[in-house]
Amino acid sequence: MDAKEFLQRYQSGDRDFSGVNMGGLKLIRADLVEVNLTGADLSKGNLILAYLNRAIFRGANLEHIKLSGANLDRANLSSANFDLDDIGYAMDVTVAGTDSGLTFGTNAQDPNG
């Protein structure tokens, strides 16, 4: 699915994009309140400054995603897959009230040894 199709579907009221392959999509500044991306592949995507309030990323692949400035207020990130190298992209992300039971990519290394 490309970004244009995704945004058209979202704007027409579709909120369930579970399991969809959206790897590499650029959704900069997108307003995606309550979008359900359970199990979706968003790897290498760009969600810089996106508004993702109450979004569901449960079990989603978020490796190498860009989230700088994104609002993840009350988003569900349980079991979402991040690579530790990508955590830097999310340093200024708003995560108040977020369910953040995160797992890390297979290439991740524990920074404590």
Coordinates of N, CA, C and O in Angstrom, one line a residue:
M1 N 0.8 -1.2 0.0 CA 0.0 0.0 0.0 C 0.9 1.2 0.0 O 1.8 1.3 0.8
D2 N 0.6 2.2 -0.9 CA 1.4 3.4 -0.9 C 0.7 4.5 0.1 O -0.4 4.3 0.5
A3 N 1.4 5.6 0.3 CA 1.0 6.6 1.3 C -0.3 7.2 0.8 O -1.2 7.5 1.6
K4 N -0.5 7.5 -0.5 CA -1.7 8.1 -1.0 C -2.9 7.2 -0.7 O -4.0 7.7 -0.2
E5 N -2.8 5.9 -1.0 CA -4.0 5.0 -0.8 C -4.3 4.9 0.7 O -5.4 4.9 1.1
F6 N -3.2 4.8 1.5 CA -3.4 4.7 3.0 C -4.2 5.9 3.5 O -5.1 5.8 4.2
L7 N -3.7 7.1 3.1 CA -4.3 8.4 3.6 C -5.8 8.5 3.1 O -6.6 9.0 3.8
Q8 N -6.0 8.1 1.9 CA -7.4 8.2 1.3 C -8.3 7.3 2.1 O -9.4 7.6 2.5
R9 N -7.9 6.0 2.4 CA -8.7 5.1 3.2 C -8.9 5.6 4.6 O -10.0 5.6 5.1
Y10 N -7.9 6.2 5.2 CA -8.0 6.7 6.6 C -9.0 7.9 6.6 O -9.9 8.0 7.4
Q11 N -8.9 8.8 5.6 CA -9.7 10.0 5.5 C -11.2 9.6 5.3 O -12.1 10.3 5.6
S12 N -11.4 8.4 4.6 CA -12.8 8.0 4.4 C -13.4 7.2 5.5 O -14.5 6.7 5.5
G13 N -12.6 7.1 6.6 CA -13.1 6.5 7.9 C -12.5 5.1 8.2 O -12.8 4.6 9.3
D14 N -11.7 4.5 7.4 CA -11.1 3.3 7.7 C -10.0 3.5 8.7 O -9.2 4.4 8.6
R15 N -10.0 2.8 9.8 CA -9.0 2.9 10.9 C -8.3 1.6 11.1 O -7.3 1.6 11.8
D16 N -8.7 0.5 10.5 CA -8.1 -0.8 10.8 C -7.1 -1.2 9.6 O -7.6 -1.5 8.5
F17 N -5.8 -1.1 9.9 CA -4.8 -1.4 8.9 C -3.9 -2.5 9.5 O -2.7 -2.6 9.3
S18 N -4.6 -3.4 10.2 CA -3.8 -4.5 10.9 C -3.1 -5.4 9.8 O -3.7 -5.7 8.8
G19 N -1.9 -5.7 10.1 CA -1.1 -6.6 9.3 C -0.7 -6.0 7.9 O -0.1 -6.7 7.1
V20 N -1.0 -4.8 7.6 CA -0.7 -4.2 6.3 C 0.8 -3.9 6.2 O 1.5 -3.5 7.2
N21 N 1.4 -4.1 5.0 CA 2.8 -3.8 4.7 C 2.9 -2.4 4.3 O 2.4 -2.0 3.2
M22 N 3.4 -1.5 5.2 CA 3.6 -0.1 4.9 C 5.0 0.3 5.1 O 5.3 1.5 5.3
G23 N 5.9 -0.6 4.9 CA 7.4 -0.4 5.0 C 7.8 0.7 4.1 O 7.5 0.8 2.9
G24 N 8.5 1.7 4.7 CA 9.1 2.8 3.9 C 8.2 3.9 3.6 O 8.6 4.9 2.9
L25 N 6.9 3.9 4.0 CA 6.0 5.0 3.7 C 6.4 6.3 4.4 O 6.8 6.3 5.6
K26 N 6.2 7.4 3.7 CA 6.4 8.7 4.3 C 5.1 9.3 4.7 O 4.3 9.6 3.8
L27 N 4.9 9.4 6.0 CA 3.6 10.0 6.5 C 3.9 11.2 7.4 O 3.4 11.3 8.5
I28 N 4.8 12.0 7.0 CA 5.2 13.2 7.7 C 4.0 14.1 8.0 O 3.3 14.4 7.1
R29 N 3.9 14.5 9.3 CA 2.8 15.3 9.8 C 1.4 14.8 9.6 O 0.4 15.5 9.7
A30 N 1.3 13.5 9.4 CA 0.0 12.9 9.2 C -0.8 12.9 10.5 O -0.2 12.7 11.6
D31 N -2.1 13.1 10.4 CA -3.0 13.1 11.5 C -3.7 11.7 11.5 O -4.6 11.5 10.7
L32 N -3.3 10.8 12.4 CA -3.7 9.4 12.3 C -4.3 9.0 13.7 O -3.9 7.9 14.2
V33 N -5.1 9.7 14.3 CA -5.7 9.4 15.6 C -6.5 8.1 15.5 O -7.2 7.9 14.6
E34 N -6.3 7.3 16.5 CA -6.9 6.0 16.7 C -6.7 5.0 15.5 O -7.5 4.1 15.3
V35 N -5.7 5.1 14.7 CA -5.4 4.2 13.7 C -4.9 2.9 14.3 O -4.2 2.8 15.3
N36 N -5.4 1.7 13.8 CA -5.0 0.4 14.3 C -4.0 -0.2 13.3 O -4.3 -0.6 12.2
L37 N -2.7 -0.3 13.8 CA -1.7 -0.8 13.0 C -1.1 -2.1 13.6 O 0.1 -2.4 13.5
T38 N -2.0 -2.8 14.3 CA -1.6 -4.1 14.9 C -0.9 -5.0 13.9 O -1.5 -5.3 12.9
G39 N 0.3 -5.4 14.2 CA 1.0 -6.4 13.4 C 1.4 -5.8 12.0 O 1.9 -6.6 11.2
A40 N 1.3 -4.5 11.8 CA 1.7 -3.9 10.5 C 3.2 -3.8 10.4 O 3.9 -3.7 11.4
D41 N 3.7 -3.8 9.2 CA 5.1 -3.5 8.9 C 5.3 -2.1 8.6 O 4.9 -1.6 7.5
L42 N 5.8 -1.3 9.5 CA 6.1 0.1 9.2 C 7.6 0.4 9.2 O 8.1 1.5 9.3
S43 N 8.4 -0.7 9.0 CA 9.9 -0.5 9.0 C 10.3 0.5 8.0 O 9.7 0.6 6.9
K44 N 11.3 1.2 8.3 CA 11.9 2.3 7.5 C 10.9 3.4 7.1 O 11.2 4.1 6.2
G45 N 9.8 3.5 7.8 CA 8.8 4.5 7.6 C 9.2 5.8 8.2 O 10.1 5.9 9.0
N46 N 8.5 6.9 7.8 CA 8.8 8.2 8.3 C 7.5 8.8 8.8 O 6.6 9.2 8.0
L47 N 7.4 8.9 10.1 CA 6.3 9.4 10.8 C 6.7 10.7 11.6 O 6.1 11.0 12.7
I48 N 7.7 11.4 11.2 CA 8.1 12.6 11.8 C 7.0 13.6 12.0 O 6.2 13.8 11.0
L49 N 6.8 14.1 13.2 CA 5.7 15.0 13.5 C 4.3 14.5 13.3 O 3.4 15.3 13.3
A50 N 4.1 13.2 13.2 CA 2.8 12.7 13.0 C 2.0 12.7 14.3 O 2.6 12.6 15.4
Y51 N 0.7 12.8 14.2 CA -0.2 12.9 15.4 C -0.8 11.5 15.5 O -1.7 11.1 14.7
L52 N -0.4 10.7 16.5 CA -0.7 9.3 16.6 C -1.4 9.0 17.9 O -1.3 7.9 18.5
N53 N -2.2 10.0 18.4 CA -2.9 9.8 19.6 C -3.8 8.6 19.6 O -4.6 8.4 18.6
R54 N -3.7 7.7 20.6 CA -4.5 6.5 20.7 C -4.3 5.5 19.6 O -5.2 4.6 19.3
A55 N -3.2 5.6 18.9 CA -2.9 4.6 17.8 C -2.5 3.3 18.4 O -2.0 3.3 19.5
I56 N -2.8 2.2 17.7 CA -2.4 0.9 18.2 C -1.4 0.3 17.3 O -1.6 0.1 16.1
F57 N -0.2 0.1 17.9 CA 1.0 -0.5 17.2 C 1.3 -1.8 17.8 O 2.5 -2.3 17.7
R58 N 0.4 -2.5 18.4 CA 0.6 -3.8 19.1 C 1.3 -4.8 18.1 O 0.7 -5.1 17.1
G59 N 2.5 -5.2 18.4 CA 3.1 -6.2 17.6 C 3.6 -5.7 16.2 O 4.0 -6.5 15.4
A60 N 3.6 -4.4 16.0 CA 4.0 -3.9 14.7 C 5.5 -3.9 14.6 O 6.3 -3.8 15.6
N61 N 6.0 -3.9 13.4 CA 7.4 -3.8 13.1 C 7.8 -2.4 12.9 O 7.4 -1.8 11.9
L62 N 8.5 -1.8 13.8 CA 8.8 -0.4 13.8 C 10.4 -0.2 13.6 O 10.9 0.8 14.0
E63 N 11.0 -1.2 13.1 CA 12.5 -1.1 13.0 C 12.9 0.0 12.0 O 12.2 0.1 10.9
H64 N 13.8 0.8 12.3 CA 14.4 1.9 11.5 C 13.3 2.9 11.2 O 13.4 3.6 10.1
I65 N 12.3 3.1 12.0 CA 11.3 4.1 11.8 C 11.7 5.4 12.3 O 12.5 5.5 13.3
K66 N 11.3 6.5 11.7 CA 11.6 7.9 12.1 C 10.3 8.4 12.8 O 9.3 8.6 12.2
L67 N 10.5 8.7 14.1 CA 9.3 9.2 14.9 C 9.6 10.6 15.6 O 8.8 11.0 16.4
S68 N 10.6 11.2 15.2 CA 11.0 12.5 15.8 C 9.8 13.5 15.8 O 9.2 13.8 14.8
G69 N 9.5 14.0 17.0 CA 8.4 14.9 17.2 C 7.0 14.4 17.1 O 6.0 15.1 17.2
A70 N 6.9 13.1 16.9 CA 5.5 12.4 16.8 C 4.8 12.5 18.2 O 5.5 12.4 19.2
N71 N 3.5 12.6 18.1 CA 2.7 12.5 19.4 C 2.1 11.1 19.5 O 1.2 10.8 18.7
L72 N 2.6 10.4 20.5 CA 2.1 9.0 20.7 C 1.3 8.9 22.0 O 1.2 7.9 22.7
D73 N 0.6 10.0 22.3 CA -0.2 10.1 23.6 C -1.2 9.0 23.6 O -2.0 8.9 22.7
R74 N -1.2 8.1 24.6 CA -2.1 7.0 24.8 C -2.0 6.0 23.7 O -3.0 5.2 23.5
A75 N -0.9 6.0 23.0 CA -0.8 4.9 22.0 C -0.4 3.6 22.6 O 0.1 3.6 23.7
N76 N -0.8 2.5 22.0 CA -0.5 1.2 22.5 C 0.7 0.6 21.7 O 0.6 0.3 20.5
L77 N 1.9 0.5 22.3 CA 3.1 0.1 21.7 C 3.5 -1.3 22.2 O 4.6 -1.7 22.1
S78 N 2.6 -2.0 22.8 CA 2.9 -3.3 23.5 C 3.4 -4.3 22.4 O 2.8 -4.4 21.3
S79 N 4.5 -4.9 22.7 CA 5.1 -5.9 21.8 C 5.5 -5.3 20.4 O 5.8 -6.1 19.5
A80 N 5.6 -4.0 20.3 CA 6.1 -3.4 19.1 C 7.6 -3.7 19.0 O 8.3 -3.8 20.0
N81 N 8.1 -3.9 17.8 CA 9.4 -4.3 17.5 C 10.3 -3.1 17.1 O 10.1 -2.5 16.0
F82 N 11.2 -2.6 18.0 CA 12.1 -1.5 17.7 C 13.5 -2.1 17.7 O 13.8 -3.0 18.5
D83 N 14.4 -1.6 16.9 CA 15.8 -1.9 17.0 C 16.4 -0.8 18.0 O 16.0 0.3 17.9
L84 N 17.2 -1.2 18.9 CA 17.8 -0.3 19.8 C 18.5 0.9 19.1 O 18.4 2.0 19.7
D85 N 19.0 0.7 18.0 CA 19.7 1.8 17.2 C 18.7 2.9 16.9 O 19.0 4.0 16.6
D86 N 17.4 2.5 16.8 CA 16.3 3.5 16.4 C 15.8 4.3 17.5 O 15.0 5.2 17.2
I87 N 16.1 3.9 18.7 CA 15.5 4.7 19.8 C 15.9 6.2 19.8 O 15.1 7.0 20.1
G88 N 17.0 6.5 19.2 CA 17.4 7.9 19.1 C 16.5 8.7 18.3 O 16.3 9.9 18.5
Y89 N 15.8 8.1 17.3 CA 14.8 8.8 16.5 C 13.6 9.3 17.3 O 12.9 10.2 17.0
A90 N 13.4 8.6 18.4 CA 12.2 8.9 19.2 C 12.5 9.7 20.5 O 11.7 9.8 21.4
M91 N 13.6 10.4 20.5 CA 14.0 11.0 21.7 C 13.1 12.2 22.1 O 12.9 12.5 23.3
D92 N 12.4 12.8 21.1 CA 11.6 13.9 21.5 C 10.1 13.6 21.2 O 9.3 14.4 20.9
V93 N 9.8 12.3 21.3 CA 8.4 11.8 21.0 C 7.6 12.0 22.3 O 8.0 11.8 23.4
T94 N 6.3 12.5 22.1 CA 5.4 12.6 23.2 C 4.8 11.2 23.5 O 4.1 10.7 22.6
V95 N 5.0 10.7 24.7 CA 4.5 9.3 25.0 C 3.7 9.3 26.3 O 3.5 8.2 26.8
A96 N 3.2 10.4 26.8 CA 2.4 10.4 28.0 C 1.3 9.4 27.9 O 0.5 9.4 27.0
G97 N 1.2 8.5 28.9 CA 0.1 7.6 29.0 C 0.2 6.4 28.0 O -0.7 5.6 27.8
T98 N 1.4 6.2 27.4 CA 1.6 5.2 26.4 C 1.8 3.8 27.1 O 2.5 3.7 28.0
D99 N 1.1 2.8 26.5 CA 1.4 1.4 26.9 C 2.7 1.0 26.2 O 2.6 0.8 25.0
S100 N 3.8 0.9 26.9 CA 5.0 0.8 26.1 C 5.8 -0.5 26.5 O 6.9 -0.5 26.8
G101 N 5.1 -1.7 26.5 CA 5.7 -2.9 26.6 C 6.4 -3.3 25.4 O 5.9 -4.1 24.6
L102 N 7.6 -2.7 25.1 CA 8.3 -2.9 23.9 C 9.2 -4.1 23.8 O 9.7 -4.5 24.9
T103 N 9.3 -4.7 22.7 CA 10.4 -5.7 22.4 C 11.3 -5.1 21.4 O 11.0 -4.1 20.8
F104 N 12.5 -5.7 21.3 CA 13.5 -5.1 20.5 C 13.9 -6.0 19.4 O 13.8 -7.3 19.5
G105 N 14.4 -5.5 18.3 CA 14.7 -6.3 17.1 C 15.8 -7.3 17.4 O 16.5 -7.2 18.4
T106 N 15.9 -8.3 16.5 CA 16.9 -9.4 16.7 C 18.3 -8.9 16.7 O 19.2 -9.6 17.2
N107 N 18.6 -7.8 16.1 CA 19.9 -7.3 16.0 C 20.3 -6.4 17.2 O 21.4 -5.9 17.3
A108 N 19.3 -6.2 18.1 CA 19.5 -5.4 19.3 C 20.5 -6.0 20.3 O 20.6 -7.2 20.4
Q109 N 21.3 -5.1 20.9 CA 22.2 -5.5 21.9 C 21.9 -4.8 23.2 O 21.6 -3.6 23.2
D110 N 22.0 -5.5 24.3 CA 21.7 -4.8 25.6 C 22.9 -3.8 25.9 O 24.0 -4.2 25.9
P111 N 22.5 -2.5 26.1 CA 23.6 -1.5 26.3 C 24.3 -1.8 27.6 O 25.3 -1.2 27.9
N112 N 23.7 -2.6 28.5 CA 24.4 -2.9 29.8 C 25.3 -4.1 29.8 O 25.7 -4.6 30.8
G113 N 25.5 -4.6 28.6 CA 26.4 -5.8 28.5 C 25.6 -7.0 28.1 O 25.8 -8.0 27.9

